[in-house]
Amino acid sequence: MTWVAVEVNGSPHGADVEPRLLLADFLRDHLGLTGTHIGCEQGVCGTCTVHIDGRPARSCLTLAVQVDGASIRTVEGLAPPDGGALHPLQVAFREHHALQCGYCTPGFLMSMEPLLPGLRGANGSEVREQLAGNLCRCTGYENIVDATQAAVAALAEDAARRVSVEVELELPADREHVLAAATDPLRLLRALGIGAPVGCGPTGGRGRLRAGGTTIEGVLELIDVDSDRCVANLAVEARDTGGSGRVNGTVAMTLSAAGLLVTLDLDLVGMPAAPPAAVEARLRRAAAAWVDLLEPAQRP
Amino acid sequence: VELLREHGGGARVLAGGQSLVPMLNFRLARPQCLVDIGRVASLAFIRVHEGRLLIGAGTRQSAVERSPLIAERWPLLRSAVLHVGLPQTRSRGTIGGSVAHADAAAEIPVALAALDASVHLRSSRGTRVVRWSDFFRFEFVTDCAEDEMVTAVEIPTQRERTGSSFHEHATRHGDFATTGAASTLTLDEDGRCAHASLALLACGPAPVRAHEAEAALVGAPPTGPAAAEAAERALAVTEFRRGHSDLPERYRRRLLRALVEAAIDGAARKAEAVPTPEPGP
């Protein structure tokens, strides 16, 4: 037996499980979260889709022991547990009669929810392409496409904003080490003030920020590094744990003789956005923090 | 790697689990021990060093898909990865996993063949680097020994004025591919093809490079007749296998011809779009 500690829909859970146990069975049988359905058990039908660290994944193709330390969201986590408002995607599914027997519905919801911001302006065939990973045996696809498009339209109306900030930061003499520190997701999260990181795996760092009564949970992932040109690209994906707000975007960092150029491109959906000047000020502070974060041994 | 040595042949490396876990679910594979490398942070990286691209075996396919460096300098790899499974599997599936699994209908090994990549291997005995053509031996069979694991893939610098294109056919989007082709073309100042690579998907027990077809492209402008001749030569080296698709061979041949021509045409158009470098001072 192996001890697995995971966060499911915002609450910590732990259990002693057989290494062979699938995540889908763990959620259903150990945690009683039977909203996640099991269909084909080979990754084709998509009804078992859940979010692992913010990304849609098949819980029938993942062992419970593989997600130790991860953050999981199931269909039960889409709407607040106290009978509060449904997620806009759930509302759209109800309004457009996008479910018949309902067996496939949790998978459709969990597959499409993270893809909604990227589908803004998409046409019907692009939406269909994104739906390809889920099967509905009642074949009610037309209504599912309609509901998804309606949810995308609802998002677009909901004050979607793009924040783009470019800051040239001056760096002190030990700048060679700054990029190394800046590309460490954990350190960057701390430096950007995205709360205390709660875990770090190959997908990068996860962090939490409490702001004005809402909790924002985010993943900052180091995507690539060009060590020849001193360029690092990071991806930010964060969401409001109680609602349907999202932040998606990229942070590009280029180190040159002049300093560190940080380019922040964030897409905010249903989230309060700090004015670019405030973001810039925070980045300037962050640059100083990166230097402070360097281990003494790393300094020349 | 110590665990792999200890368990002899009984252990399998588990990365994203998008191929191995279905095999476990079907009891097609019954390993005594699984070594989970999913959280080995040092295996997940995309790094450019001295012009070459290194991708750690544990790097998720979704990271490759989103990498600005790969999109800019190795776009063939990105378009191949976009054909791998679905967003819901690419979020877990890894580069190393796809390489080690070596499905003949897999996209990543074909892209690696077209890009002349190498595979980094490690065991308790040491490390070694193997060229793709020596690594992929047969369907699901690689040069990776029982006590070894894939740690990274290495892709050389793409030449100047090079375009690339990846085309495949699958019965349903996200399903296993029926067949496909990946091509890179480098043009000289006169718009003639200076270098060509053409790799074929599900056209044999392992990824194949159609060297005869490549030879037909070099030295001429990569237009219709040259592409048609290359497709003809590519079909000559193709050995369709029964397990890859239920579609009749005659249909698969016609598909492959169209896909090869589309890949060459796509690569040529992209190479032509690359501005010729300004003469140096």
GROMACS .gro file of N, CA, C and O in nm, chain A residues 19-20 22 40-44 49 52 55-58 60-63 65-69 107 111-112 115 129-130 132-134 200-203 221-229 231 233 235 237 250, chain B residues 14-19 21-22 24-27 34 36-41 44-52 58-60 62-64 66-70 72-73 86-89 91-92 172-174:
model
  400
   19PRO      N    1  -0.091   0.040  -0.525
   19PRO     CA    2  -0.028   0.114  -0.634
   19PRO      C    3  -0.103   0.097  -0.766
   19PRO      O    4  -0.098   0.182  -0.853
   20ARG      N    5  -0.177  -0.015  -0.781
   20ARG     CA    6  -0.245  -0.043  -0.906
   20ARG      C    7  -0.378   0.033  -0.921
   20ARG      O    8  -0.440   0.027  -1.026
   22LEU      N    9  -0.655   0.287  -1.004
   22LEU     CA   10  -0.667   0.398  -1.099
   22LEU      C   11  -0.723   0.521  -1.026
   22LEU      O   12  -0.800   0.507  -0.931
   40CYS      N   13  -1.489   0.355  -2.099
   40CYS     CA   14  -1.415   0.256  -2.178
   40CYS      C   15  -1.292   0.202  -2.107
   40CYS      O   16  -1.241   0.098  -2.143
   41GLU      N   17  -1.241   0.273  -2.008
   41GLU     CA   18  -1.117   0.237  -1.939
   41GLU      C   19  -0.998   0.222  -2.033
   41GLU      O   20  -0.908   0.143  -2.010
   42GLN      N   21  -0.998   0.295  -2.143
   42GLN     CA   22  -0.880   0.294  -2.230
   42GLN      C   23  -0.853   0.432  -2.289
   42GLN      O   24  -0.783   0.445  -2.388
   43GLY      N   25  -0.912   0.535  -2.229
   43GLY     CA   26  -0.877   0.671  -2.270
   43GLY      C   27  -0.948   0.721  -2.394
   43GLY      O   28  -0.910   0.823  -2.449
   44VAL      N   29  -1.050   0.649  -2.441
   44VAL     CA   30  -1.115   0.689  -2.565
   44VAL      C   31  -1.242   0.770  -2.542
   44VAL      O   32  -1.266   0.871  -2.608
   49THR      N   33  -1.289   1.224  -1.753
   49THR     CA   34  -1.197   1.339  -1.754
   49THR      C   35  -1.208   1.423  -1.625
   49THR      O   36  -1.317   1.457  -1.582
   52ILE      N   37  -0.607   1.767  -1.362
   52ILE     CA   38  -0.489   1.741  -1.279
   52ILE      C   39  -0.402   1.865  -1.293
   52ILE      O   40  -0.357   1.896  -1.404
   55ARG      N   41  -0.512   2.097  -1.574
   55ARG     CA   42  -0.524   2.051  -1.713
   55ARG      C   43  -0.615   1.929  -1.722
   55ARG      O   44  -0.608   1.840  -1.636
   56PRO      N   45  -0.696   1.921  -1.827
   56PRO     CA   46  -0.784   1.805  -1.840
   56PRO      C   47  -0.704   1.678  -1.865
   56PRO      O   48  -0.609   1.681  -1.943
   57ALA      N   49  -0.740   1.571  -1.797
   57ALA     CA   50  -0.669   1.444  -1.813
   57ALA      C   51  -0.766   1.329  -1.787
   57ALA      O   52  -0.868   1.347  -1.720
   58ARG      N   53  -0.730   1.213  -1.840
   58ARG     CA   54  -0.812   1.093  -1.822
   58ARG      C   55  -0.781   1.029  -1.687
   58ARG      O   56  -0.668   0.985  -1.666
   60CYS      N   57  -0.890   0.747  -1.598
   60CYS     CA   58  -0.877   0.601  -1.616
   60CYS      C   59  -0.740   0.565  -1.670
   60CYS      O   60  -0.707   0.448  -1.679
   61LEU      N   61  -0.661   0.665  -1.712
   61LEU     CA   62  -0.526   0.636  -1.763
   61LEU      C   63  -0.422   0.688  -1.666
   61LEU      O   64  -0.306   0.708  -1.703
   62THR      N   65  -0.465   0.715  -1.544
   62THR     CA   66  -0.373   0.769  -1.445
   62THR      C   67  -0.390   0.686  -1.318
   62THR      O   68  -0.503   0.659  -1.277
   63LEU      N   69  -0.280   0.646  -1.260
   63LEU     CA   70  -0.286   0.573  -1.134
   63LEU      C   71  -0.295   0.675  -1.020
   63LEU      O   72  -0.239   0.784  -1.029
   65VAL      N   73  -0.148   0.677  -0.744
   65VAL     CA   74  -0.016   0.709  -0.687
   65VAL      C   75   0.059   0.813  -0.772
   65VAL      O   76   0.148   0.881  -0.722
   66GLN      N   77   0.021   0.826  -0.900
   66GLN     CA   78   0.090   0.924  -0.985
   66GLN      C   79   0.053   1.068  -0.951
   66GLN      O   80   0.123   1.160  -0.992
   67VAL      N   81  -0.061   1.088  -0.885
   67VAL     CA   82  -0.105   1.225  -0.859
   67VAL      C   83  -0.076   1.269  -0.716
   67VAL      O   84  -0.129   1.371  -0.671
   68ASP      N   85   0.008   1.193  -0.646
   68ASP     CA   86   0.046   1.233  -0.511
   68ASP      C   87   0.100   1.375  -0.515
   68ASP      O   88   0.188   1.406  -0.595
   69GLY      N   89   0.043   1.461  -0.432
   69GLY     CA   90   0.090   1.601  -0.427
   69GLY      C   91   0.023   1.692  -0.527
   69GLY      O   92   0.049   1.812  -0.528
  107GLY      N   93  -1.766   1.429  -1.827
  107GLY     CA   94  -1.646   1.432  -1.910
  107GLY      C   95  -1.646   1.549  -2.005
  107GLY      O   96  -1.544   1.616  -2.023
  111SER      N   97  -1.371   1.842  -1.984
  111SER     CA   98  -1.283   1.860  -2.099
  111SER      C   99  -1.291   2.001  -2.152
  111SER      O  100  -1.191   2.062  -2.190
  112MET      N  101  -1.412   2.056  -2.158
  112MET     CA  102  -1.431   2.184  -2.224
  112MET      C  103  -1.402   2.303  -2.134
  112MET      O  104  -1.363   2.408  -2.183
  115LEU      N  105  -1.086   2.479  -2.181
  115LEU     CA  106  -1.061   2.520  -2.320
  115LEU      C  107  -1.145   2.641  -2.360
  115LEU      O  108  -1.124   2.699  -2.465
  129GLU      N  109  -1.390   2.012  -3.319
  129GLU     CA  110  -1.259   1.951  -3.311
  129GLU      C  111  -1.216   1.934  -3.164
  129GLU      O  112  -1.160   1.832  -3.126
  130GLN      N  113  -1.245   2.035  -3.084
  130GLN     CA  114  -1.207   2.029  -2.943
  130GLN      C  115  -1.293   1.928  -2.867
  130GLN      O  116  -1.253   1.879  -2.761
  132ALA      N  117  -1.366   1.641  -2.981
  132ALA     CA  118  -1.338   1.508  -3.037
  132ALA      C  119  -1.299   1.406  -2.931
  132ALA      O  120  -1.314   1.286  -2.953
  133GLY      N  121  -1.252   1.450  -2.817
  133GLY     CA  122  -1.204   1.356  -2.716
  133GLY      C  123  -1.313   1.302  -2.625
  133GLY      O  124  -1.284   1.234  -2.527
  134ASN      N  125  -1.439   1.331  -2.653
  134ASN     CA  126  -1.547   1.281  -2.569
  134ASN      C  127  -1.656   1.220  -2.656
  134ASN      O  128  -1.690   1.274  -2.760
  200CYS      N  129   0.574   2.141  -0.592
  200CYS     CA  130   0.648   2.164  -0.715
  200CYS      C  131   0.686   2.032  -0.776
  200CYS      O  132   0.746   1.948  -0.712
  201GLY      N  133   0.645   2.010  -0.897
  201GLY     CA  134   0.681   1.888  -0.968
  201GLY      C  135   0.736   1.926  -1.103
  201GLY      O  136   0.770   2.043  -1.124
  202PRO      N  137   0.740   1.831  -1.194
  202PRO     CA  138   0.793   1.862  -1.326
  202PRO      C  139   0.706   1.963  -1.401
  202PRO      O  140   0.750   2.025  -1.496
  203THR      N  141   0.580   1.980  -1.355
  203THR     CA  142   0.494   2.076  -1.423
  203THR      C  143   0.519   2.216  -1.369
  203THR      O  144   0.452   2.309  -1.411
  221GLU      N  145   0.446   2.736  -1.499
  221GLU     CA  146   0.523   2.627  -1.556
  221GLU      C  147   0.635   2.682  -1.642
  221GLU      O  148   0.612   2.766  -1.728
  222LEU      N  149   0.754   2.634  -1.616
  222LEU     CA  150   0.867   2.671  -1.701
  222LEU      C  151   0.855   2.589  -1.829
  222LEU      O  152   0.858   2.466  -1.825
  223ILE      N  153   0.835   2.656  -1.942
  223ILE     CA  154   0.815   2.581  -2.067
  223ILE      C  155   0.948   2.552  -2.135
  223ILE      O  156   0.978   2.438  -2.166
  224ASP      N  157   1.026   2.655  -2.162
  224ASP     CA  158   1.153   2.628  -2.229
  224ASP      C  159   1.259   2.733  -2.195
  224ASP      O  160   1.227   2.841  -2.147
  225VAL      N  161   1.383   2.695  -2.218
  225VAL     CA  162   1.497   2.783  -2.192
  225VAL      C  163   1.592   2.776  -2.311
  225VAL      O  164   1.625   2.667  -2.356
  226ASP      N  165   1.631   2.891  -2.362
  226ASP     CA  166   1.734   2.894  -2.464
  226ASP      C  167   1.859   2.947  -2.395
  226ASP      O  168   1.871   3.067  -2.370
  227SER      N  169   1.951   2.857  -2.362
  227SER     CA  170   2.066   2.902  -2.284
  227SER      C  171   2.165   2.977  -2.373
  227SER      O  172   2.252   3.047  -2.323
  228ASP      N  173   2.154   2.963  -2.507
  228ASP     CA  174   2.243   3.039  -2.595
  228ASP      C  175   2.206   3.188  -2.593
  228ASP      O  176   2.292   3.274  -2.597
  229ARG      N  177   2.075   3.215  -2.593
  229ARG     CA  178   2.030   3.353  -2.603
  229ARG      C  179   1.974   3.407  -2.471
  229ARG      O  180   1.917   3.517  -2.469
  231VAL      N  181   1.704   3.318  -2.292
  231VAL     CA  182   1.561   3.341  -2.300
  231VAL      C  183   1.491   3.230  -2.223
  231VAL      O  184   1.531   3.114  -2.232
  233ASN      N  185   1.082   3.101  -2.125
  233ASN     CA  186   0.939   3.122  -2.142
  233ASN      C  187   0.864   3.043  -2.036
  233ASN      O  188   0.891   2.924  -2.016
  235ALA      N  189   0.464   2.961  -1.857
  235ALA     CA  190   0.320   2.969  -1.878
  235ALA      C  191   0.252   2.985  -1.743
  235ALA      O  192   0.291   2.922  -1.644
  237GLU      N  193  -0.115   2.968  -1.544
  237GLU     CA  194  -0.254   2.926  -1.552
  237GLU      C  195  -0.310   2.932  -1.412
  237GLU      O  196  -0.263   2.860  -1.324
  250THR      N  197   0.141   3.401  -2.067
  250THR     CA  198   0.282   3.364  -2.073
  250THR      C  199   0.368   3.475  -2.013
  250THR      O  200   0.328   3.591  -2.010
  314LEU      N  201   0.719   0.401  -1.584
  314LEU     CA  202   0.590   0.466  -1.604
  314LEU      C  203   0.613   0.616  -1.606
  314LEU      O  204   0.663   0.673  -1.510
  315ALA      N  205   0.577   0.680  -1.719
  315ALA     CA  206   0.594   0.827  -1.727
  315ALA      C  207   0.456   0.890  -1.721
  315ALA      O  208   0.398   0.905  -1.615
  316GLY      N  209   0.396   0.922  -1.837
  316GLY     CA  210   0.262   0.981  -1.835
  316GLY      C  211   0.153   0.877  -1.826
  316GLY      O  212   0.041   0.905  -1.783
  317GLY      N  213   0.184   0.755  -1.870
  317GLY     CA  214   0.088   0.645  -1.859
  317GLY      C  215  -0.018   0.642  -1.966
  317GLY      O  216  -0.113   0.565  -1.956
  318GLN      N  217  -0.003   0.723  -2.073
  318GLN     CA  218  -0.111   0.728  -2.171
  318GLN      C  219  -0.107   0.612  -2.270
  318GLN      O  220  -0.203   0.587  -2.342
  319SER      N  221   0.002   0.536  -2.271
  319SER     CA  222   0.007   0.413  -2.350
  319SER      C  223   0.017   0.292  -2.258
  319SER      O  224  -0.046   0.189  -2.283
  321VAL      N  225  -0.073   0.258  -1.929
  321VAL     CA  226  -0.189   0.228  -1.842
  321VAL      C  227  -0.302   0.157  -1.919
  321VAL      O  228  -0.358   0.062  -1.869
  322PRO      N  229  -0.333   0.197  -2.045
  322PRO     CA  230  -0.431   0.116  -2.118
  322PRO      C  231  -0.385  -0.028  -2.135
  322PRO      O  232  -0.466  -0.121  -2.127
  324LEU      N  233  -0.203  -0.190  -1.926
  324LEU     CA  234  -0.222  -0.255  -1.796
  324LEU      C  235  -0.371  -0.287  -1.777
  324LEU      O  236  -0.408  -0.394  -1.730
  325ASN      N  237  -0.458  -0.190  -1.815
  325ASN     CA  238  -0.601  -0.210  -1.798
  325ASN      C  239  -0.648  -0.333  -1.877
  325ASN      O  240  -0.737  -0.405  -1.833
  326PHE      N  241  -0.589  -0.353  -1.995
  326PHE     CA  242  -0.625  -0.468  -2.077
  326PHE      C  243  -0.546  -0.592  -2.038
  326PHE      O  244  -0.562  -0.696  -2.100
  327ARG      N  245  -0.460  -0.580  -1.940
  327ARG     CA  246  -0.372  -0.689  -1.898
  327ARG      C  247  -0.282  -0.736  -2.014
  327ARG      O  248  -0.244  -0.850  -2.021
  334LEU      N  249   0.641  -0.117  -1.135
  334LEU     CA  250   0.640   0.004  -1.217
  334LEU      C  251   0.728   0.108  -1.148
  334LEU      O  252   0.717   0.128  -1.027
  336ASP      N  253   0.777   0.486  -1.133
  336ASP     CA  254   0.711   0.611  -1.173
  336ASP      C  255   0.812   0.724  -1.180
  336ASP      O  256   0.873   0.761  -1.080
  337ILE      N  257   0.832   0.778  -1.301
  337ILE     CA  258   0.926   0.890  -1.317
  337ILE      C  259   0.852   1.021  -1.336
  337ILE      O  260   0.912   1.123  -1.369
  338GLY      N  261   0.720   1.017  -1.318
  338GLY     CA  262   0.635   1.134  -1.346
  338GLY      C  263   0.673   1.258  -1.268
  338GLY      O  264   0.647   1.369  -1.312
  339ARG      N  265   0.730   1.239  -1.151
  339ARG     CA  266   0.762   1.357  -1.070
  339ARG      C  267   0.912   1.383  -1.058
  339ARG      O  268   0.957   1.452  -0.968
  340VAL      N  269   0.990   1.324  -1.149
  340VAL     CA  270   1.134   1.353  -1.150
  340VAL      C  271   1.153   1.484  -1.226
  340VAL      O  272   1.152   1.486  -1.349
  341ALA      N  273   1.165   1.593  -1.150
  341ALA     CA  274   1.166   1.726  -1.212
  341ALA      C  275   1.282   1.741  -1.310
  341ALA      O  276   1.271   1.809  -1.411
  344ALA      N  277   1.216   1.680  -1.683
  344ALA     CA  278   1.120   1.762  -1.758
  344ALA      C  279   1.183   1.896  -1.793
  344ALA      O  280   1.194   1.984  -1.707
  345PHE      N  281   1.227   1.909  -1.917
  345PHE     CA  282   1.285   2.036  -1.958
  345PHE      C  283   1.286   2.045  -2.110
  345PHE      O  284   1.285   1.944  -2.180
  346ILE      N  285   1.283   2.167  -2.160
  346ILE     CA  286   1.304   2.195  -2.302
  346ILE      C  287   1.414   2.299  -2.304
  346ILE      O  288   1.398   2.408  -2.249
  347ARG      N  289   1.530   2.261  -2.360
  347ARG     CA  290   1.645   2.350  -2.349
  347ARG      C  291   1.716   2.360  -2.484
  347ARG      O  292   1.734   2.258  -2.551
  348VAL      N  293   1.754   2.480  -2.520
  348VAL     CA  294   1.836   2.496  -2.640
  348VAL      C  295   1.977   2.526  -2.591
  348VAL      O  296   1.997   2.617  -2.509
  349HIS      N  297   2.072   2.446  -2.637
  349HIS     CA  298   2.210   2.466  -2.595
  349HIS      C  299   2.299   2.448  -2.717
  349HIS      O  300   2.292   2.345  -2.785
  350GLU      N  301   2.381   2.546  -2.746
  350GLU     CA  302   2.469   2.547  -2.863
  350GLU      C  303   2.391   2.512  -2.990
  350GLU      O  304   2.435   2.431  -3.072
  351GLY      N  305   2.272   2.569  -3.000
  351GLY     CA  306   2.192   2.553  -3.121
  351GLY      C  307   2.110   2.425  -3.127
  351GLY      O  308   2.021   2.413  -3.210
  352ARG      N  309   2.142   2.328  -3.041
  352ARG     CA  310   2.068   2.202  -3.045
  352ARG      C  311   1.955   2.204  -2.944
  352ARG      O  312   1.964   2.269  -2.840
  358GLY      N  313   1.076   1.325  -1.950
  358GLY     CA  314   0.954   1.345  -1.871
  358GLY      C  315   0.875   1.468  -1.912
  358GLY      O  316   0.773   1.500  -1.849
  359THR      N  317   0.919   1.538  -2.016
  359THR     CA  318   0.849   1.659  -2.060
  359THR      C  319   0.713   1.621  -2.119
  359THR      O  320   0.705   1.534  -2.204
  360ARG      N  321   0.608   1.687  -2.069
  360ARG     CA  322   0.474   1.657  -2.119
  360ARG      C  323   0.462   1.703  -2.264
  360ARG      O  324   0.518   1.808  -2.301
  362SER      N  325   0.214   1.841  -2.386
  362SER     CA  326   0.148   1.971  -2.386
  362SER      C  327   0.249   2.084  -2.371
  362SER      O  328   0.225   2.196  -2.419
  363ALA      N  329   0.363   2.059  -2.306
  363ALA     CA  330   0.466   2.163  -2.292
  363ALA      C  331   0.532   2.188  -2.427
  363ALA      O  332   0.561   2.302  -2.464
  364VAL      N  333   0.556   2.081  -2.503
  364VAL     CA  334   0.616   2.096  -2.636
  364VAL      C  335   0.522   2.176  -2.726
  364VAL      O  336   0.564   2.265  -2.801
  366ARG      N  337   0.322   2.403  -2.639
  366ARG     CA  338   0.313   2.544  -2.601
  366ARG      C  339   0.448   2.615  -2.604
  366ARG      O  340   0.456   2.733  -2.572
  367SER      N  341   0.555   2.543  -2.640
  367SER     CA  342   0.689   2.604  -2.632
  367SER      C  343   0.712   2.705  -2.744
  367SER      O  344   0.711   2.668  -2.862
  368PRO      N  345   0.736   2.832  -2.712
  368PRO     CA  346   0.764   2.930  -2.818
  368PRO      C  347   0.893   2.898  -2.894
  368PRO      O  348   0.901   2.921  -3.014
  369LEU      N  349   0.993   2.842  -2.824
  369LEU     CA  350   1.120   2.811  -2.891
  369LEU      C  351   1.100   2.702  -2.996
  369LEU      O  352   1.154   2.710  -3.106
  370ILE      N  353   1.023   2.599  -2.961
  370ILE     CA  354   1.000   2.490  -3.057
  370ILE      C  355   0.914   2.540  -3.172
  370ILE      O  356   0.940   2.509  -3.288
  372GLU      N  357   0.907   2.829  -3.297
  372GLU     CA  358   0.985   2.916  -3.384
  372GLU      C  359   1.091   2.839  -3.462
  372GLU      O  360   1.110   2.862  -3.581
  373ARG      N  361   1.159   2.746  -3.396
  373ARG     CA  362   1.277   2.686  -3.460
  373ARG      C  363   1.263   2.540  -3.502
  373ARG      O  364   1.337   2.494  -3.587
  386LEU      N  365  -0.507   1.364  -2.788
  386LEU     CA  366  -0.600   1.474  -2.764
  386LEU      C  367  -0.542   1.561  -2.653
  386LEU      O  368  -0.453   1.519  -2.582
  387PRO      N  369  -0.595   1.685  -2.637
  387PRO     CA  370  -0.544   1.768  -2.526
  387PRO      C  371  -0.550   1.694  -2.392
  387PRO      O  372  -0.464   1.712  -2.307
  388GLN      N  373  -0.651   1.609  -2.377
  388GLN     CA  374  -0.669   1.538  -2.249
  388GLN      C  375  -0.563   1.429  -2.228
  388GLN      O  376  -0.547   1.381  -2.116
  389THR      N  377  -0.496   1.385  -2.335
  389THR     CA  378  -0.389   1.287  -2.314
  389THR      C  379  -0.252   1.356  -2.322
  389THR      O  380  -0.158   1.313  -2.256
  391SER      N  381  -0.177   1.631  -2.195
  391SER     CA  382  -0.148   1.693  -2.067
  391SER      C  383  -0.070   1.598  -1.976
  391SER      O  384  -0.005   1.641  -1.883
  392ARG      N  385  -0.078   1.467  -2.002
  392ARG     CA  386  -0.009   1.369  -1.919
  392ARG      C  387   0.104   1.301  -1.998
  392ARG      O  388   0.209   1.270  -1.944
  472ARG      N  389  -1.069   0.910  -3.719
  472ARG     CA  390  -1.131   1.013  -3.634
  472ARG      C  391  -1.019   1.097  -3.574
  472ARG      O  392  -0.911   1.044  -3.547
  473HIS      N  393  -1.046   1.224  -3.552
  473HIS     CA  394  -0.946   1.312  -3.491
  473HIS      C  395  -0.908   1.255  -3.353
  473HIS      O  396  -0.996   1.224  -3.273
  474GLY      N  397  -0.780   1.241  -3.328
  474GLY     CA  398  -0.736   1.189  -3.200
  474GLY      C  399  -0.718   1.039  -3.199
  474GLY      O  400  -0.665   0.982  -3.104
   0.00000   0.00000   0.00000
